[in-house]
CSV table of C-alpha atoms in Angstrom, one decimal:
chain,number,residue,atom,x,y,z
A,487,MET,CA,97.6,109.7,122.1
A,488,THR,CA,98.1,107.2,119.8
A,489,TYR,CA,101.4,105.1,119.0
A,490,GLY,CA,101.8,103.6,115.6
A,491,GLN,CA,105.8,103.8,115.5
A,492,ARG,CA,109.0,102.4,117.7
A,493,LEU,CA,111.8,103.7,119.7
A,494,GLU,CA,114.7,101.4,118.3
A,495,VAL,CA,117.1,100.7,120.7
A,496,GLY,CA,119.8,97.9,120.1
A,497,ALA,CA,117.1,95.1,119.9
A,498,ALA,CA,114.1,96.9,122.2
A,499,TYR,CA,111.6,98.7,120.5
A,500,VAL,CA,108.6,101.0,122.3
A,501,PRO,CA,106.3,103.0,120.7
A,502,LEU,CA,106.3,106.6,119.5
A,503,PRO,CA,103.9,109.2,118.4
A,504,PRO,CA,102.9,107.8,114.8
A,505,HIS,CA,105.1,111.3,113.1
A,506,ILE,CA,108.3,110.4,114.1
A,507,ARG,CA,110.3,107.6,114.7
A,508,TYR,CA,113.6,107.8,115.9
A,509,LYS,CA,116.6,105.8,115.4
A,510,PHE,CA,119.6,106.1,118.4
A,511,LEU,CA,122.5,105.4,116.6
A,512,GLY,CA,125.0,105.0,119.4
A,513,LEU,CA,125.9,106.8,122.7
A,514,ARG,CA,128.8,108.8,122.8
A,515,THR,CA,128.9,107.5,126.6
A,516,GLY,CA,127.1,105.4,128.1
A,517,VAL,CA,123.4,105.6,129.7
A,518,GLN,CA,124.1,105.9,133.3
A,519,PHE,CA,121.6,104.8,136.8
A,520,ASP,CA,121.3,106.1,139.7
A,521,ASN,CA,120.4,103.1,141.3
A,522,SER,CA,119.3,105.6,144.6
A,523,THR,CA,116.4,107.1,142.8
A,524,ARG,CA,114.8,103.9,141.5
A,525,ASN,CA,116.8,103.5,138.7
A,526,ARG,CA,116.5,107.3,137.5
A,527,PRO,CA,118.1,107.2,134.0
A,528,SER,CA,120.4,109.7,133.2
A,529,SER,CA,119.7,110.3,129.4
A,530,PHE,CA,116.5,110.9,127.8
A,531,CYS,CA,117.0,107.8,125.6
A,532,ALA,CA,116.9,105.6,128.9
A,533,ARG,CA,114.2,108.0,130.4
A,534,TYR,CA,111.9,106.8,127.7
A,535,LEU,CA,113.0,103.3,127.0
A,536,PHE,CA,111.9,102.8,130.5
A,537,GLY,CA,109.2,104.7,131.0
A,538,ILE,CA,109.4,105.8,134.3
A,539,TRP,CA,108.2,109.5,133.9
A,540,GLY,CA,105.4,111.5,132.8
A,541,SER,CA,101.8,110.4,130.9
A,542,ALA,CA,101.9,109.9,127.5
A,543,ASP,CA,101.1,113.6,126.4
A,544,SER,CA,104.0,114.6,128.1
A,545,ARG,CA,106.2,112.0,126.8
A,546,SER,CA,105.1,112.7,123.3
A,547,ALA,CA,105.5,116.2,123.6
A,548,TYR,CA,108.8,115.6,125.2
A,549,LEU,CA,110.2,113.4,122.1
A,550,THR,CA,108.5,116.2,120.1
A,551,ALA,CA,110.8,119.0,121.2
A,552,LEU,CA,113.7,116.7,121.0
A,553,ALA,CA,112.7,116.6,117.0
A,554,GLU,CA,112.5,120.0,116.4
A,555,LYS,CA,116.2,120.6,118.9
A,556,TRP,CA,117.7,117.9,116.2
A,557,LYS,CA,116.2,119.7,113.3
A,558,HIS,CA,118.0,122.7,114.7
A,559,ALA,CA,121.1,120.4,115.5
A,560,GLN,CA,121.2,119.2,111.7
A,561,ASN,CA,120.9,122.9,110.1
A,562,ALA,CA,123.4,124.0,112.4
A,563,GLY,CA,126.0,120.7,111.2
A,564,LEU,CA,126.1,119.1,114.8
A,565,SER,CA,126.1,115.3,115.1
A,566,TYR,CA,124.3,115.4,118.3
A,567,ILE,CA,122.1,116.5,121.0
A,568,THR,CA,121.9,116.3,124.5
A,569,ASP,CA,118.5,116.9,126.1
A,570,GLY,CA,118.8,119.7,128.3
A,571,ASP,CA,118.7,117.8,131.9
A,572,PRO,CA,121.8,119.7,133.7
A,573,ASN,CA,121.7,115.8,135.8
A,574,VAL,CA,122.8,114.3,132.1
A,575,SER,CA,126.5,113.9,130.9
A,576,SER,CA,126.5,112.4,127.8
A,577,SER,CA,124.6,113.5,124.4
A,578,LEU,CA,123.4,111.2,121.8
A,579,PRO,CA,123.7,111.2,118.0
A,580,ILE,CA,120.6,110.0,116.4
A,581,SER,CA,118.7,110.1,113.1
A,582,LEU,CA,115.3,110.9,112.2
A,583,GLU,CA,113.4,108.7,109.4
A,584,GLU,CA,109.8,108.1,108.3
A,585,GLU,CA,108.1,104.8,109.4
A,586,PRO,CA,107.6,103.5,106.3
A,587,ARG,CA,104.2,103.5,105.4
A,588,ARG,CA,102.1,100.1,104.9
A,589,ALA,CA,99.1,98.5,103.2
A,590,ASN,CA,96.8,96.6,105.2
A,591,ALA,CA,98.1,93.5,104.0
A,592,SER,CA,99.0,89.8,104.6
A,593,PHE,CA,100.7,87.0,102.2
A,594,VAL,CA,98.7,84.0,101.8
A,595,ILE,CA,99.9,80.7,101.7
A,596,LEU,CA,97.7,77.1,101.6
A,597,ALA,CA,100.5,74.4,101.9
A,598,ARG,CA,100.4,71.0,103.8
A,599,ASN,CA,103.5,69.9,106.3
A,600,GLY,CA,105.1,67.8,103.3
A,601,GLU,CA,105.5,70.8,101.6
A,602,LEU,CA,108.0,72.3,104.2
A,603,LYS,CA,110.4,72.4,101.4
A,604,GLU,CA,109.1,73.9,98.9
A,605,VAL,CA,107.3,76.7,101.1
A,606,ILE,CA,110.8,77.3,102.5
A,607,GLU,CA,112.3,77.7,99.2
A,608,SER,CA,109.9,80.4,98.5
A,609,LEU,CA,109.6,82.2,102.0
A,610,LYS,CA,113.5,82.9,101.4
A,611,GLN,CA,113.1,84.0,97.8
A,612,ILE,CA,110.1,86.2,98.9
A,613,GLU,CA,112.2,87.6,102.4
A,614,ASP,CA,115.4,88.1,100.3
A,615,ARG,CA,113.4,89.7,97.5
A,616,PHE,CA,110.8,92.1,99.2
A,617,ASN,CA,109.6,91.4,102.6
A,618,ARG,CA,112.6,92.0,104.7
A,619,LYS,CA,112.5,95.5,104.5
A,620,TYR,CA,108.6,95.6,104.6
A,621,HIS,CA,107.9,92.6,107.3
A,622,TYR,CA,104.0,91.8,105.6
A,623,PRO,CA,102.6,89.0,107.9
A,624,TYR,CA,102.2,85.8,106.6
A,625,VAL,CA,99.0,83.1,106.9
A,626,PHE,CA,99.4,80.0,106.7
A,627,LEU,CA,96.9,77.4,105.9
A,628,ASN,CA,96.0,73.8,105.7
A,629,GLU,CA,93.3,71.7,106.2
A,630,GLN,CA,95.3,69.8,108.9
A,631,PRO,CA,96.9,71.3,111.7
A,632,PHE,CA,100.7,72.4,111.2
A,633,THR,CA,103.4,70.6,112.7
A,634,ASN,CA,105.7,72.5,115.1
A,635,GLU,CA,108.6,71.4,113.1
A,636,PHE,CA,106.7,73.3,110.0
A,637,LYS,CA,106.0,76.7,112.3
A,638,ARG,CA,109.7,76.1,113.7
A,639,TRP,CA,111.3,76.3,110.5
A,640,THR,CA,109.2,78.7,108.7
A,641,GLN,CA,109.3,81.4,111.5
A,642,GLU,CA,112.9,81.0,111.6
A,643,VAL,CA,113.3,82.1,107.6
A,644,ILE,CA,110.7,85.2,107.8
A,645,SER,CA,110.9,88.4,109.2
A,646,SER,CA,107.3,89.3,110.3
A,647,LYS,CA,104.5,87.5,112.2
A,648,ALA,CA,103.3,84.8,111.4
A,649,HIS,CA,99.3,83.1,111.6
A,650,TYR,CA,98.6,79.5,111.7
A,651,GLY,CA,95.0,78.4,110.3
A,652,VAL,CA,92.9,75.3,110.2
A,653,ILE,CA,90.3,75.3,107.2
A,654,PRO,CA,87.0,75.0,108.1
A,655,PRO,CA,85.8,71.7,107.2
A,656,ASP,CA,82.2,72.8,105.3
A,657,HIS,CA,84.8,75.3,103.7
A,658,TRP,CA,87.4,72.5,102.0
A,659,TYR,CA,85.3,69.1,101.9
A,660,GLN,CA,82.6,68.4,99.1
A,661,PRO,CA,79.4,69.9,100.1
A,662,GLY,CA,76.4,67.6,101.0
A,663,HIS,CA,74.3,68.6,97.7
A,664,ILE,CA,76.7,67.2,95.3
A,665,ASP,CA,75.6,63.8,94.1
A,666,GLU,CA,78.9,61.9,94.9
A,667,ALA,CA,77.7,59.0,92.1
A,668,ARG,CA,77.6,61.6,89.4
A,669,ALA,CA,80.3,63.1,90.8
A,670,ALA,CA,82.5,60.1,90.6
A,671,MET,CA,81.5,59.6,87.6
A,672,MET,CA,82.4,62.7,86.2
A,673,ARG,CA,85.8,62.3,87.5
A,674,GLN,CA,86.4,58.8,86.1
A,675,THR,CA,85.7,60.8,82.7
A,676,LEU,CA,88.1,63.3,82.8
A,677,VAL,CA,90.4,60.5,84.0
A,678,ASP,CA,90.1,58.3,81.0
A,679,ASP,CA,90.2,61.5,79.0
A,680,ASP,CA,94.0,61.9,80.5
A,681,VAL,CA,92.8,65.3,82.1
A,682,ILE,CA,95.0,66.1,84.9
A,683,TYR,CA,93.8,65.9,87.9
A,684,GLY,CA,90.6,64.8,86.4
A,685,GLY,CA,90.3,62.2,89.2
A,686,SER,CA,91.2,64.0,92.0
A,687,VAL,CA,88.7,65.0,94.7
A,688,SER,CA,91.7,67.3,96.9
A,689,TYR,CA,92.4,69.1,94.1
A,690,ARG,CA,88.4,70.4,93.5
A,691,ASN,CA,88.3,71.1,97.5
A,692,MET,CA,91.6,73.3,97.0
A,693,CYS,CA,90.0,74.9,93.8
A,694,ARG,CA,86.8,75.5,95.1
A,695,PHE,CA,88.1,76.7,98.7
A,696,ASN,CA,90.5,79.3,96.7
A,697,SER,CA,87.7,80.3,94.8
A,698,GLY,CA,85.1,81.6,97.6
A,699,PHE,CA,86.5,80.8,101.0
A,700,PHE,CA,90.1,81.9,101.8
A,701,TYR,CA,89.1,84.9,102.5
A,702,ARG,CA,86.8,84.4,104.6
A,703,HIS,CA,88.9,82.6,106.9
A,704,PRO,CA,88.6,84.1,110.1
A,705,LEU,CA,92.9,84.9,110.3
A,706,MET,CA,92.3,86.8,107.0
A,707,GLN,CA,89.2,88.9,108.4
A,708,GLN,CA,91.6,91.3,109.6
A,709,PHE,CA,93.4,92.0,106.6
A,710,ARG,CA,92.0,93.7,103.1
A,711,TYR,CA,94.9,92.9,100.7
A,712,TYR,CA,96.8,89.7,99.9
A,713,TRP,CA,99.5,88.3,97.9
A,714,ARG,CA,99.2,84.3,97.4
A,715,VAL,CA,102.7,82.5,97.6
A,716,GLU,CA,102.8,78.8,96.4
A,717,PRO,CA,105.5,76.2,97.8
A,718,GLY,CA,108.6,75.6,95.5
A,719,VAL,CA,107.9,79.5,93.1
A,720,LYS,CA,110.9,81.5,92.1
A,721,PHE,CA,111.2,85.2,92.5
A,722,PHE,CA,114.0,86.7,89.7
A,723,CYS,CA,114.1,90.6,90.7
A,724,ASP,CA,114.7,92.8,93.7
A,725,ILE,CA,111.1,94.7,94.4
A,726,GLU,CA,111.9,97.7,95.1
A,727,THR,CA,108.2,99.7,95.3
A,728,ASP,CA,105.6,97.8,97.4
A,729,PRO,CA,102.8,96.0,95.4
A,730,PHE,CA,100.7,96.3,98.6
A,731,LEU,CA,100.7,100.5,98.7
A,732,TYR,CA,100.6,100.5,94.5
A,733,MET,CA,97.0,98.4,94.7
A,734,GLN,CA,95.9,100.9,97.4
A,735,ASP,CA,97.0,103.7,96.2
A,736,HIS,CA,96.1,102.9,92.7
A,737,ASN,CA,92.3,101.6,93.6
A,738,LYS,CA,93.3,98.4,91.6
A,739,THR,CA,91.9,95.2,92.6
A,740,TYR,CA,93.8,93.0,90.8
A,741,GLY,CA,97.1,91.9,89.9
A,742,PHE,CA,98.9,89.0,87.8
A,743,THR,CA,102.6,88.2,86.3
A,744,ILE,CA,101.2,85.6,84.0
A,745,SER,CA,97.9,85.2,81.5
A,746,LEU,CA,97.1,81.9,79.9
A,747,TYR,CA,94.0,79.7,78.0
A,748,GLU,CA,92.2,77.8,80.2
A,749,TYR,CA,92.1,73.6,79.5
A,750,GLU,CA,88.8,73.6,78.1
A,751,ARG,CA,88.0,70.2,78.8
A,752,THR,CA,87.7,71.1,82.7
A,753,ILE,CA,85.0,74.0,82.5
A,754,PRO,CA,82.5,72.8,79.6
A,755,SER,CA,79.7,74.4,81.4
A,756,LEU,CA,81.4,77.3,83.3
A,757,TRP,CA,80.8,80.4,80.8
A,758,VAL,CA,76.6,78.9,80.6
A,759,VAL,CA,76.5,79.2,83.9
A,760,THR,CA,78.1,82.4,84.0
A,761,LYS,CA,75.9,84.0,81.4
A,762,GLU,CA,72.9,83.0,83.1
A,763,PHE,CA,74.0,84.7,86.4
A,764,MET,CA,75.1,87.8,84.2
A,765,ARG,CA,71.5,87.6,82.4
A,766,ARG,CA,69.9,87.6,86.4
A,767,HIS,CA,72.3,90.4,87.6
A,768,PRO,CA,73.4,93.2,84.8
A,769,GLU,CA,73.6,95.5,88.1
A,770,TYR,CA,76.8,94.2,89.3
A,771,LEU,CA,78.7,94.5,85.8
A,772,PRO,CA,80.7,98.3,86.2
A,773,GLU,CA,80.8,100.2,82.9
A,774,ASP,CA,84.2,99.8,81.1
A,775,ASN,CA,85.2,96.0,82.6
A,776,ALA,CA,87.5,94.5,81.3
A,777,LEU,CA,84.6,91.6,79.5
A,778,SER,CA,86.5,91.8,76.5
A,779,PHE,CA,89.6,89.8,78.0
A,780,ILE,CA,87.8,87.1,78.3
A,781,SER,CA,85.4,87.1,75.6
A,782,ASP,CA,85.7,88.3,71.7
A,783,ASP,CA,82.4,88.6,71.0
A,784,GLN,CA,80.6,91.1,73.5
A,785,GLY,CA,80.0,87.9,76.2
A,786,GLU,CA,78.4,85.6,73.8
A,787,THR,CA,81.5,82.9,73.9
A,788,TYR,CA,84.3,82.3,76.4
A,789,ASN,CA,87.8,82.4,75.0
A,790,LEU,CA,89.4,80.7,77.8
A,791,CYS,CA,92.0,83.6,78.6
A,792,HIS,CA,92.4,83.7,82.4
A,793,PHE,CA,95.1,85.2,85.1
A,794,TRP,CA,97.2,82.2,86.4
A,795,SER,CA,95.9,82.5,90.1
A,796,ASN,CA,99.5,80.9,91.5
A,797,PHE,CA,100.8,84.6,91.8
A,798,GLU,CA,98.0,87.1,92.5
A,799,ILE,CA,97.9,90.3,94.4
A,800,ALA,CA,94.3,91.5,95.1
A,801,ASP,CA,92.2,93.5,96.9
A,802,MET,CA,89.6,91.1,99.4
A,803,ASP,CA,87.0,93.7,98.8
A,804,LEU,CA,86.3,92.6,95.5
A,805,TRP,CA,85.4,88.8,96.5
A,806,ARG,CA,83.9,89.9,99.7
A,807,SER,CA,81.6,92.6,97.3
A,808,GLU,CA,78.0,91.6,97.0
A,809,ALA,CA,78.7,91.0,93.4
A,810,TYR,CA,81.3,88.3,93.6
A,811,THR,CA,79.4,86.6,96.7
A,812,LYS,CA,76.7,86.1,94.8
A,813,TYR,CA,78.2,84.8,91.7
A,814,PHE,CA,80.5,82.3,93.8
A,815,GLU,CA,77.5,81.2,95.5
A,816,PHE,CA,75.5,80.7,92.3
A,817,LEU,CA,78.7,79.0,90.8
A,818,ASP,CA,78.4,76.5,93.9
A,819,SER,CA,75.3,75.7,93.8
A,820,VAL,CA,75.5,74.3,90.6
A,821,GLY,CA,78.3,71.8,91.4
A,822,GLY,CA,80.4,72.6,88.7
A,823,PHE,CA,83.7,72.4,91.3
A,824,TYR,CA,82.9,68.3,91.4
A,825,TYR,CA,81.1,67.6,88.5
A,826,GLU,CA,83.5,69.2,86.0
A,827,ARG,CA,86.7,70.5,87.1
A,828,TRP,CA,86.3,74.3,87.8
A,829,GLY,CA,89.2,76.0,88.4
A,830,ASP,CA,89.9,79.0,90.8
A,831,ALA,CA,92.3,80.7,88.0
A,832,PRO,CA,89.1,81.0,85.7
A,833,VAL,CA,86.7,81.9,88.3
A,834,HIS,CA,88.7,84.8,90.0
A,835,SER,CA,89.6,85.7,86.0
A,836,ILE,CA,85.9,85.9,85.3
A,837,GLY,CA,85.4,87.6,88.5
A,838,ALA,CA,88.0,90.4,88.3
A,839,ALA,CA,87.2,90.9,84.7
A,840,LEU,CA,83.4,91.4,85.5
A,841,PHE,CA,82.9,93.4,88.5
A,842,SER,CA,86.2,95.4,88.3
A,843,ARG,CA,86.6,98.2,85.9
A,844,LYS,CA,89.6,97.4,83.1
A,845,ASP,CA,91.7,100.1,84.6
A,846,GLN,CA,91.6,98.3,88.2
A,847,ILE,CA,93.8,95.0,86.8
A,848,HIS,CA,97.0,95.5,86.8
A,849,PHE,CA,100.1,93.7,85.1
A,850,PHE,CA,103.1,93.6,87.5
A,851,ARG,CA,105.8,93.8,84.7
A,852,GLU,CA,108.3,94.5,87.4
A,853,ILE,CA,108.1,91.0,89.2
A,854,GLY,CA,109.9,88.2,88.0
A,855,TYR,CA,107.7,84.8,88.5
A,856,ARG,CA,107.9,81.2,87.8
A,857,HIS,CA,105.6,78.8,88.3
A,858,ASP,CA,106.8,75.4,86.6
A,859,PRO,CA,106.6,75.1,83.2
A,860,PHE,CA,105.9,79.2,82.8
A,861,GLN,CA,107.8,82.5,83.7
A,862,HIS,CA,107.4,85.9,83.6
A,863,CYS,CA,110.8,87.7,83.5
A,864,PRO,CA,110.7,91.0,83.2
A,865,GLN,CA,112.0,93.4,80.3
A,866,GLY,CA,114.4,96.0,79.5
A,867,ASP,CA,114.3,98.5,82.4
A,868,HIS,CA,112.9,96.3,84.8
A,869,HIS,CA,115.0,93.9,84.4
A,870,ARG,CA,118.1,96.0,84.8
A,871,ASN,CA,116.5,97.8,87.5
A,872,GLY,CA,115.3,94.7,89.6
A,873,LYS,CA,118.4,93.1,89.0
A,874,CYS,CA,116.7,89.9,88.0
A,875,TRP,CA,118.6,86.4,87.3
A,876,CYS,CA,116.3,85.2,84.6
A,877,GLU,CA,117.0,85.7,80.9
A,878,GLU,CA,114.9,87.9,79.7
A,879,LYS,CA,114.3,85.8,76.3
A,880,ASP,CA,113.0,83.2,78.5
A,881,ASN,CA,109.6,84.9,78.9
A,882,PHE,CA,106.0,83.9,78.7
A,883,ASP,CA,104.4,86.9,78.3
A,884,TYR,CA,103.7,86.7,74.2
A,885,ASP,CA,104.0,82.8,73.6
A,886,GLY,CA,101.4,81.8,71.2
A,887,TYR,CA,99.5,80.2,74.8
A,888,SER,CA,99.6,83.1,76.4
A,889,CYS,CA,97.1,86.2,76.8
A,890,THR,CA,98.8,88.9,77.6
A,891,TYR,CA,98.8,90.4,74.5
A,892,ARG,CA,94.6,90.4,75.2
A,893,TYR,CA,95.1,92.1,78.3
A,894,ASP,CA,97.5,94.7,76.1
A,895,ARG,CA,94.5,95.2,74.0
A,896,LEU,CA,92.0,96.4,76.5
A,897,PHE,CA,94.1,99.7,76.8
A,898,THR,CA,94.7,100.5,73.0
């Protein structure tokens, strides 16, 4: 017998058969015990809670029978039932409700100990707006061990389990095949050109890790879907529908809220390398993919559009697929993460567009989100239903630097 759900009595939980969840709302009279008979419980609540009778199968049969009894009681207009035991003098008002269905999913947060304040701000918002009802776990990743202070504060804010992981060095640091003299020269060129993060090696480490390694971390292996959350972001609206289940039930591979153009100076050769990969591996490109989102001439050039990956909800089977694995390995082999400044946003966006069907990429219009300096504010019914606190007019969706209209054109 598989037990996938819980009996809730106060703060105590025990497993229940997967098709039923019993929530005991209270006792008409107290639960009594007979100390002379090994604390024999005098109610079915305590009898099950303490687990001192019968096999797993007999407990399941007993609880299933109680479920049927409760249904008959409800039909008769009663608010309580007894278990039929002549030694029981109390009766229990209970309700039956289905355990919320959840996907195999987690939040993932890449953060340093020094970003604790910003992490707490993001956690508080995602908990208040969504996760206090669903209790999806969190995976925190860092190239250094998290401090006890970081763990204590984050665990106080969240309503679910937290996992804290250290990134393996070969997933984070500049790989050995990179010519450091050449990389240093190219970094200085970008610094001279005032390119943001142009001289930063740690930023490049982060982009490479997010592009090709976070989903390989041992803590992520147990999950299929993830929601990336950054320190210091804002969520404007109540999220009543589970985005993970939406992804799962509708066979979506990638979800976004903001799309925009990449800074071309950071990726001068990315599309050249991508085209060569497509030439070598046309078998990886499905029919009706989203190539037209990232190219206006059937793949001859890259139009620089990408999904802003600081927010993404995605199926890690996409990144773990043979197509994307070989694509990332091909990119990594030429060194563009370090000789240029390839970001994970264009890499993920190109991967999603090429290796998914266009109908598998989803715009979460109802999720209000801000990562400075851009934000998506839901419009119309989405704004009202979500009780959003952003102003509808303060919305990046169709600004001149946004690519959302290109996404819309995929379906017209």
